[in-house]
Amino acid sequence: METWQEVLRKNSISSLEALAVKFGPEHFPELDRLRQAADNFEFRISPAMVDLIKAPDDPMWRQYVPSVEELDVVDGMVDSLNEDADSPVPNITHRYPDRALFLVSPVCATYCRFCTRRRKVGDPEKIPMSQFESAFRYLEEHTEIRDVILSGGDPLLLNDRRLDAILTRLRAIPHLQIIRIGSRIPCHLPERITPELCATLRKFHPLFINTHFNHPDELTPAAVHGLGMLADAGIPLGCQTVLLKGVNDDPAVMKELMQRLLMARVRPYYIYMADQVAGAEHFRTTVQAGIRIMEALRGWTSGLANPHFVIDTPGGGGKIPLLPEYVISMNDDEVILRNFRGEHYVYRQPHEPAEVLAIKKPKRPARARRKTA
Ligand SMILES: *Cc1c(COP(=O)(O)O)cnc(C)c1O
């Protein structure tokens, strides 16, 4: 049997020529401009994703095949989340009080054309593996960090030995309560999920994996099998989906994705607005489109199928949750609410202690009157 490394090396598509052979040269009329797009950001489509591309501009094609639209920059930014400003040492982004992001791998099995971290990903030089020592020391010294998120690139493209070494070093840090891994491997390269990988990961609990699926078709039997193996290793699985134009900006598609994730034992965690990244602006939708999707989930399907909808704000403000408006009005007496069907309901506020006193006061003279009567 081929190893996952062989699968990736031999059967991926990573040149425009190979794409043209596979899908027909007529679909690539502007080859010179397309080459510019492919040169700007690493290009590779893993075998599992090649198999899912059925027609030009379908949801898989849009996510993974380079497009000349990548060359149009309107208000996209290179580092839209301002991660580099919050990076105290190489490979660490420390933005929130008690958790930090640790970039451990510069490479991915398949490169998403909407990648937020395209400035760092694809080129092994950009996430220097030799500079982990300062990151480990930072995590050791910052005792307020209780949650570390391994990201990249894709951490699960590291080999088992390397992963084991990183996780062992992290687990030796007493204040790190939980370890998380962000990975698209269950979607892009399910061959990577081996019994050996599961045996490695399960030594480091509590360990969580947030994976990333954007379309129900990505939940292939191989992906579902891999997710099951990770779940059987006791790893709680979440999913971080990105709202993408022409991929999943449709309430029915998103609902099916959320339901299919649950069937694969994955709890949807976030739906992100597409970031304002230079080169990926053709994937953006309006915020209203996202809110309409959330309205189509809440109440209409399992609460478990309802992730948080967030904007990771440009400029480094972090993730901010968005909800459809369910509160019609709110004052100290009552809250008027709208349910998922649009019907209105009233919740009466509890009385504040001061109000309780105010109600009791007039009763005293009444009792006094009874006494004197
Ligand atoms: C998303 C993110 C986290 C994790 O946020 P959670 O809401 O806890 O999942 C941590 N650090 C950075 C820089 C992030 O972007």
Short mmCIF file of C-alpha atoms and ligand atoms in Angstrom, two decimals:
data_model
loop_
_atom_site.label_atom_id
_atom_site.label_comp_id
_atom_site.label_asym_id
_atom_site.label_seq_id
_atom_site.Cartn_x
_atom_site.Cartn_y
_atom_site.Cartn_z
CA MET A 1 0.00 0.00 0.00
CA GLU A 2 1.18 3.52 -0.77
CA THR A 3 2.11 5.70 2.18
CA TRP A 4 0.30 9.03 2.51
CA GLN A 5 3.51 10.75 1.46
CA GLU A 6 3.54 8.75 -1.78
CA VAL A 7 -0.15 9.41 -2.40
CA LEU A 8 0.46 13.13 -2.06
CA ARG A 9 3.65 13.20 -4.11
CA LYS A 10 2.55 10.99 -6.98
CA ASN A 11 -1.11 11.72 -7.48
CA SER A 12 -1.61 15.41 -6.71
CA ILE A 13 -2.02 18.04 -9.40
CA SER A 14 0.44 20.88 -8.96
CA SER A 15 0.97 22.37 -12.40
CA LEU A 16 -1.29 24.25 -14.78
CA GLU A 17 -0.21 21.85 -17.52
CA ALA A 18 -1.47 18.88 -15.54
CA LEU A 19 -4.72 20.73 -14.86
CA ALA A 20 -5.21 21.42 -18.56
CA VAL A 21 -4.59 17.75 -19.38
CA LYS A 22 -7.01 16.59 -16.71
CA PHE A 23 -9.89 19.00 -17.35
CA GLY A 24 -9.29 20.18 -20.93
CA PRO A 25 -7.18 23.13 -22.13
CA GLU A 26 -10.31 24.99 -23.28
CA HIS A 27 -11.03 25.82 -19.63
CA PHE A 28 -7.76 27.71 -19.26
CA PRO A 29 -7.80 30.41 -21.95
CA GLU A 30 -5.72 32.99 -20.07
CA LEU A 31 -2.80 30.76 -19.25
CA ASP A 32 -0.25 33.54 -18.85
CA ARG A 33 -2.33 35.49 -16.35
CA LEU A 34 -3.27 32.26 -14.63
CA ARG A 35 0.39 31.43 -14.25
CA GLN A 36 0.79 34.73 -12.41
CA ALA A 37 -1.95 33.67 -9.97
CA ALA A 38 -0.37 30.26 -9.51
CA ASP A 39 3.02 31.90 -8.94
CA ASN A 40 1.63 34.27 -6.31
CA PHE A 41 0.45 31.43 -4.13
CA GLU A 42 1.41 27.79 -3.96
CA PHE A 43 -0.73 25.44 -6.01
CA ARG A 44 -1.48 21.82 -5.26
CA ILE A 45 -4.66 19.76 -5.33
CA SER A 46 -4.49 16.46 -3.45
CA PRO A 47 -5.90 13.30 -5.10
CA ALA A 48 -9.05 13.20 -2.94
CA MET A 49 -9.93 16.74 -4.04
CA VAL A 50 -9.02 16.15 -7.70
CA ASP A 51 -11.60 13.34 -7.62
CA LEU A 52 -14.30 15.73 -6.36
CA ILE A 53 -13.91 18.34 -9.12
CA LYS A 54 -16.69 17.61 -11.58
CA ALA A 55 -17.05 20.74 -13.71
CA PRO A 56 -15.49 24.16 -14.17
CA ASP A 57 -16.44 26.58 -11.43
CA ASP A 58 -18.21 23.99 -9.29
CA PRO A 59 -17.68 24.33 -5.51
CA MET A 60 -14.52 22.16 -5.53
CA TRP A 61 -13.05 23.84 -8.60
CA ARG A 62 -13.65 27.26 -7.06
CA GLN A 63 -11.89 26.32 -3.83
CA TYR A 64 -8.79 24.74 -5.35
CA VAL A 65 -8.18 25.68 -9.01
CA PRO A 66 -6.23 28.93 -9.47
CA SER A 67 -8.27 31.72 -11.03
CA VAL A 68 -7.32 34.98 -12.75
CA GLU A 69 -9.71 36.65 -10.27
CA GLU A 70 -6.93 36.23 -7.70
CA LEU A 71 -5.07 39.03 -9.48
CA ASP A 72 -7.84 41.57 -8.76
CA VAL A 73 -7.15 43.40 -5.54
CA VAL A 74 -9.87 45.85 -4.45
CA ASP A 75 -9.70 46.17 -0.68
CA GLY A 76 -7.94 42.96 0.22
CA MET A 77 -4.92 42.99 2.53
CA VAL A 78 -1.86 40.79 2.74
CA ASP A 79 -2.12 40.19 6.50
CA SER A 80 -5.80 41.02 6.96
CA LEU A 81 -6.00 39.74 10.54
CA ASN A 82 -2.85 41.65 11.50
CA GLU A 83 -1.40 38.43 12.89
CA ASP A 84 2.18 39.53 12.42
CA ALA A 85 1.64 42.51 14.74
CA ASP A 86 0.52 40.12 17.51
CA SER A 87 3.51 37.84 17.00
CA PRO A 88 5.96 38.19 19.91
CA VAL A 89 8.32 35.49 18.57
CA PRO A 90 8.41 33.68 15.21
CA ASN A 91 5.52 31.25 14.66
CA ILE A 92 3.44 32.46 17.64
CA THR A 93 0.40 34.75 17.47
CA HIS A 94 -0.78 35.74 20.94
CA ARG A 95 -3.93 37.84 20.66
CA TYR A 96 -6.32 36.57 23.34
CA PRO A 97 -5.69 36.54 27.10
CA ASP A 98 -5.37 32.80 27.69
CA ARG A 99 -4.61 31.12 24.38
CA ALA A 100 -2.10 31.32 21.56
CA LEU A 101 -1.68 30.17 18.00
CA PHE A 102 1.46 28.19 17.15
CA LEU A 103 2.28 27.75 13.46
CA VAL A 104 4.09 24.43 13.16
CA SER A 105 3.89 23.58 9.47
CA PRO A 106 4.28 25.74 6.37
CA VAL A 107 2.66 23.27 3.97
CA CYS A 108 -0.78 21.88 3.15
CA ALA A 109 -1.94 18.83 1.21
CA THR A 110 -4.20 21.04 -0.92
CA TYR A 111 -3.90 24.80 -1.07
CA CYS A 112 -7.22 26.61 -0.70
CA ARG A 113 -7.33 29.54 -3.07
CA PHE A 114 -9.07 31.60 -0.34
CA CYS A 115 -6.24 31.04 2.17
CA THR A 116 -6.00 33.82 4.75
CA ARG A 117 -2.43 32.94 5.53
CA ARG A 118 -1.28 32.74 1.92
CA ARG A 119 1.55 35.13 2.80
CA LYS A 120 3.08 32.43 5.00
CA VAL A 121 1.92 29.18 3.53
CA GLY A 122 3.44 27.03 0.81
CA ASP A 123 7.01 28.15 1.17
CA PRO A 124 8.91 26.18 3.82
CA GLU A 125 11.10 29.24 4.44
CA LYS A 126 8.13 31.26 5.69
CA ILE A 127 7.45 29.15 8.76
CA PRO A 128 10.97 28.35 9.81
CA MET A 129 11.04 24.94 11.46
CA SER A 130 14.41 25.84 13.00
CA GLN A 131 12.79 28.62 15.02
CA PHE A 132 10.56 26.54 17.27
CA GLU A 133 12.78 26.96 20.30
CA SER A 134 11.75 30.60 20.88
CA ALA A 135 8.10 29.59 20.49
CA PHE A 136 8.39 26.81 23.07
CA ARG A 137 10.17 29.20 25.44
CA TYR A 138 7.46 31.83 24.96
CA LEU A 139 4.76 29.28 25.80
CA GLU A 140 6.73 28.11 28.85
CA GLU A 141 7.23 31.64 30.17
CA HIS A 142 3.66 32.81 29.59
CA THR A 143 1.82 30.98 32.32
CA GLU A 144 -1.44 32.71 31.40
CA ILE A 145 -1.61 30.59 28.22
CA ARG A 146 -3.73 27.54 28.99
CA ASP A 147 -4.76 26.64 25.43
CA VAL A 148 -2.40 26.32 22.47
CA ILE A 149 -3.65 25.94 18.91
CA LEU A 150 -1.34 24.23 16.44
CA SER A 151 -1.89 25.56 12.97
CA GLY A 152 0.03 26.43 9.84
CA GLY A 153 -0.10 25.27 7.08
CA ASP A 154 -1.36 21.92 8.20
CA PRO A 155 0.14 20.42 11.37
CA LEU A 156 -0.91 16.91 10.36
CA LEU A 157 1.43 17.03 7.36
CA LEU A 158 4.27 16.69 9.86
CA ASN A 159 5.33 13.09 10.25
CA ASP A 160 4.34 11.17 13.39
CA ARG A 161 7.78 11.46 14.96
CA ARG A 162 7.90 15.21 14.54
CA LEU A 163 4.34 15.62 15.85
CA ASP A 164 5.17 13.43 18.82
CA ALA A 165 8.21 15.56 19.62
CA ILE A 166 6.23 18.83 19.45
CA LEU A 167 3.32 17.47 21.51
CA THR A 168 5.67 15.95 24.10
CA ARG A 169 7.40 19.28 24.53
CA LEU A 170 4.05 21.08 24.88
CA ARG A 171 2.66 18.56 27.37
CA ALA A 172 5.70 19.17 29.59
CA ILE A 173 4.40 22.73 30.11
CA PRO A 174 2.19 22.45 33.21
CA HIS A 175 -0.07 25.46 32.53
CA LEU A 176 -1.08 24.24 29.05
CA GLN A 177 -4.41 22.67 29.91
CA ILE A 178 -5.54 21.86 26.39
CA ILE A 179 -3.95 21.42 22.98
CA ARG A 180 -5.84 22.02 19.77
CA ILE A 181 -4.89 21.15 16.21
CA GLY A 182 -6.39 22.93 13.21
CA SER A 183 -6.24 20.68 10.13
CA ARG A 184 -7.88 20.13 6.77
CA ILE A 185 -6.26 16.69 6.50
CA PRO A 186 -9.49 14.73 7.17
CA CYS A 187 -10.91 16.46 4.07
CA HIS A 188 -7.84 16.76 1.84
CA LEU A 189 -5.74 13.70 2.60
CA PRO A 190 -7.71 11.11 4.58
CA GLU A 191 -4.90 8.61 3.81
CA ARG A 192 -2.86 10.51 6.41
CA ILE A 193 -5.18 9.36 9.22
CA THR A 194 -3.48 6.11 10.13
CA PRO A 195 -3.71 3.97 13.28
CA GLU A 196 -0.17 5.18 14.07
CA LEU A 197 -1.23 8.83 13.87
CA CYS A 198 -4.21 8.14 16.15
CA ALA A 199 -1.98 6.29 18.62
CA THR A 200 0.38 9.27 18.68
CA LEU A 201 -2.33 11.89 19.17
CA ARG A 202 -4.23 10.04 21.88
CA LYS A 203 -1.21 10.16 24.20
CA PHE A 204 -1.66 13.91 24.60
CA HIS A 205 -5.25 14.35 25.80
CA PRO A 206 -7.06 16.61 26.33
CA LEU A 207 -6.40 17.21 22.64
CA PHE A 208 -9.01 18.65 20.27
CA ILE A 209 -9.04 18.83 16.48
CA ASN A 210 -10.86 21.51 14.55
CA THR A 211 -11.11 20.43 10.99
CA HIS A 212 -12.40 22.37 7.99
CA PHE A 213 -15.08 21.27 5.52
CA ASN A 214 -16.88 23.74 3.28
CA HIS A 215 -19.22 21.59 1.21
CA PRO A 216 -21.24 18.42 1.88
CA ASP A 217 -19.55 16.63 -1.07
CA GLU A 218 -16.26 16.85 0.82
CA LEU A 219 -17.59 14.34 3.36
CA THR A 220 -16.53 11.38 1.21
CA PRO A 221 -16.59 7.85 2.66
CA ALA A 222 -12.79 8.09 3.14
CA ALA A 223 -13.11 11.40 5.01
CA VAL A 224 -15.91 10.07 7.21
CA HIS A 225 -13.83 6.97 7.96
CA GLY A 226 -10.81 9.09 8.95
CA LEU A 227 -12.95 11.30 11.18
CA GLY A 228 -14.33 8.17 12.85
CA MET A 229 -10.81 6.97 13.60
CA LEU A 230 -9.93 10.30 15.21
CA ALA A 231 -13.17 10.27 17.21
CA ASP A 232 -12.45 6.69 18.32
CA ALA A 233 -9.09 7.95 19.58
CA GLY A 234 -11.12 10.11 21.95
CA ILE A 235 -10.47 13.37 20.12
CA PRO A 236 -13.38 15.83 20.19
CA LEU A 237 -13.84 17.06 16.62
CA GLY A 238 -15.04 20.51 15.58
CA CYS A 239 -15.33 22.16 12.19
CA GLN A 240 -14.41 25.65 11.09
CA THR A 241 -16.23 26.40 7.85
CA VAL A 242 -15.66 29.47 5.72
CA LEU A 243 -18.61 31.12 3.99
CA LEU A 244 -17.55 31.27 0.34
CA LYS A 245 -19.33 32.67 -2.69
CA GLY A 246 -20.18 29.97 -5.19
CA VAL A 247 -19.22 27.23 -2.74
CA ASN A 248 -21.59 27.26 0.22
CA ASP A 249 -23.39 30.64 0.23
CA ASP A 250 -26.72 28.86 0.16
CA PRO A 251 -28.78 27.94 3.23
CA ALA A 252 -29.68 24.47 1.89
CA VAL A 253 -26.04 23.59 1.15
CA MET A 254 -24.88 24.87 4.52
CA LYS A 255 -27.62 22.99 6.39
CA GLU A 256 -26.73 19.75 4.65
CA LEU A 257 -23.04 20.32 5.43
CA MET A 258 -23.76 20.87 9.14
CA GLN A 259 -25.97 17.77 9.32
CA ARG A 260 -23.45 15.59 7.48
CA LEU A 261 -20.67 16.80 9.79
CA LEU A 262 -22.68 15.64 12.81
CA MET A 263 -23.17 12.23 11.17
CA ALA A 264 -19.37 12.08 10.86
CA ARG A 265 -19.13 12.85 14.62
CA VAL A 266 -17.97 16.42 14.06
CA ARG A 267 -19.60 19.28 15.97
CA PRO A 268 -19.75 22.45 13.83
CA TYR A 269 -17.79 25.13 15.70
CA TYR A 270 -17.49 28.26 13.55
CA ILE A 271 -18.74 29.62 10.26
CA TYR A 272 -16.40 32.43 9.30
CA MET A 273 -17.06 35.34 7.01
CA ALA A 274 -14.43 35.14 4.27
CA ASP A 275 -11.47 37.29 5.30
CA GLN A 276 -10.61 40.46 3.43
CA VAL A 277 -7.47 38.93 1.95
CA ALA A 278 -5.75 40.19 -1.19
CA GLY A 279 -6.10 37.52 -3.86
CA ALA A 280 -9.24 35.96 -2.37
CA GLU A 281 -11.79 38.73 -2.68
CA HIS A 282 -13.87 36.91 -5.29
CA PHE A 283 -14.93 34.51 -2.50
CA ARG A 284 -16.53 37.20 -0.36
CA THR A 285 -20.25 37.45 0.27
CA THR A 286 -22.22 40.05 2.19
CA VAL A 287 -22.66 39.69 5.94
CA GLN A 288 -26.42 39.58 5.31
CA ALA A 289 -25.95 36.37 3.29
CA GLY A 290 -24.28 34.82 6.35
CA ILE A 291 -27.03 35.98 8.69
CA ARG A 292 -29.67 34.50 6.39
CA ILE A 293 -27.86 31.18 6.60
CA MET A 294 -27.81 31.30 10.39
CA GLU A 295 -31.55 32.07 10.37
CA ALA A 296 -32.08 29.00 8.19
CA LEU A 297 -30.28 26.81 10.75
CA ARG A 298 -31.56 28.00 14.15
CA GLY A 299 -34.76 26.22 15.07
CA TRP A 300 -35.03 24.48 11.72
CA THR A 301 -32.43 21.83 12.54
CA SER A 302 -30.55 20.41 15.56
CA GLY A 303 -28.99 22.98 17.83
CA LEU A 304 -25.85 20.88 17.47
CA ALA A 305 -25.83 21.83 13.78
CA ASN A 306 -25.64 25.52 14.69
CA PRO A 307 -22.07 26.82 14.92
CA HIS A 308 -21.14 30.36 15.88
CA PHE A 309 -21.08 32.75 12.94
CA VAL A 310 -18.11 35.09 13.30
CA ILE A 311 -16.17 37.78 11.53
CA ASP A 312 -12.47 37.60 12.30
CA THR A 313 -12.11 41.35 12.07
CA PRO A 314 -9.65 43.01 9.75
CA GLY A 315 -6.89 44.75 11.66
CA GLY A 316 -6.62 42.17 14.42
CA GLY A 317 -9.73 42.76 16.54
CA GLY A 318 -10.29 39.03 16.74
CA LYS A 319 -13.44 37.01 16.23
CA ILE A 320 -16.74 38.79 16.76
CA PRO A 321 -19.98 36.76 16.81
CA LEU A 322 -22.99 37.75 14.74
CA LEU A 323 -26.58 36.65 15.28
CA PRO A 324 -29.77 37.29 13.40
CA GLU A 325 -31.85 39.78 15.40
CA TYR A 326 -34.11 37.79 17.70
CA VAL A 327 -34.67 40.57 20.28
CA ILE A 328 -37.44 42.89 19.11
CA SER A 329 -37.26 45.12 22.18
CA MET A 330 -35.88 44.96 25.70
CA ASN A 331 -36.52 47.08 28.78
CA ASP A 332 -36.47 46.50 32.56
CA ASP A 333 -39.96 45.00 32.50
CA GLU A 334 -39.95 42.70 29.50
CA VAL A 335 -38.13 41.42 26.47
CA ILE A 336 -40.04 40.93 23.26
CA LEU A 337 -38.53 38.12 21.22
CA ARG A 338 -39.01 36.67 17.79
CA ASN A 339 -38.74 32.89 17.37
CA PHE A 340 -37.37 31.10 14.30
CA ARG A 341 -40.80 31.21 12.66
CA GLY A 342 -41.04 34.98 13.15
CA GLU A 343 -43.68 34.73 15.92
CA HIS A 344 -43.38 37.13 18.85
CA TYR A 345 -43.09 36.05 22.51
CA VAL A 346 -42.63 37.97 25.75
CA TYR A 347 -40.23 37.18 28.55
CA ARG A 348 -40.99 39.11 31.77
CA GLN A 349 -37.90 40.37 33.57
CA PRO A 350 -37.53 39.43 37.24
CA HIS A 351 -38.17 42.36 39.56
CA GLU A 352 -35.08 44.06 40.92
CA PRO A 353 -34.83 44.12 44.75
CA ALA A 354 -35.46 47.88 44.71
CA GLU A 355 -38.73 47.38 42.87
CA VAL A 356 -39.79 44.65 45.29
CA LEU A 357 -39.36 47.15 48.15
CA ALA A 358 -41.25 49.79 46.24
CA ILE A 359 -44.19 47.39 45.86
CA LYS A 360 -44.14 46.38 49.55
CA LYS A 361 -44.05 49.93 50.90
CA PRO A 362 -47.66 50.89 50.21
CA LYS A 363 -48.77 47.64 51.92
CA ARG A 364 -47.45 48.74 55.33
CA PRO A 365 -49.95 51.54 55.87
CA ALA A 366 -52.65 49.08 54.81
CA ARG A 367 -51.63 46.65 57.56
CA ALA A 368 -51.38 49.50 60.01
CA ARG A 369 -54.92 50.45 59.17
CA ARG A 370 -56.11 46.91 59.92
CA LYS A 371 -54.40 47.00 63.32
CA THR A 372 -56.04 50.21 64.38
CA ALA A 373 -59.40 49.09 63.10
C1 LIG B 1 -9.11 31.95 16.31
C2 LIG B 1 -7.93 32.24 17.11
C3 LIG B 1 -7.77 31.66 18.37
C4 LIG B 1 -8.78 30.71 18.97
O1 LIG B 1 -10.00 31.33 19.19
P1 LIG B 1 -11.19 30.51 19.85
O2 LIG B 1 -12.37 31.46 19.74
O3 LIG B 1 -10.80 30.22 21.26
O4 LIG B 1 -11.38 29.27 19.06
C5 LIG B 1 -6.66 32.00 19.08
N1 LIG B 1 -5.73 32.85 18.61
C6 LIG B 1 -5.88 33.45 17.41
C7 LIG B 1 -4.84 34.41 16.95
C8 LIG B 1 -6.98 33.15 16.61
O5 LIG B 1 -7.10 33.72 15.40
#
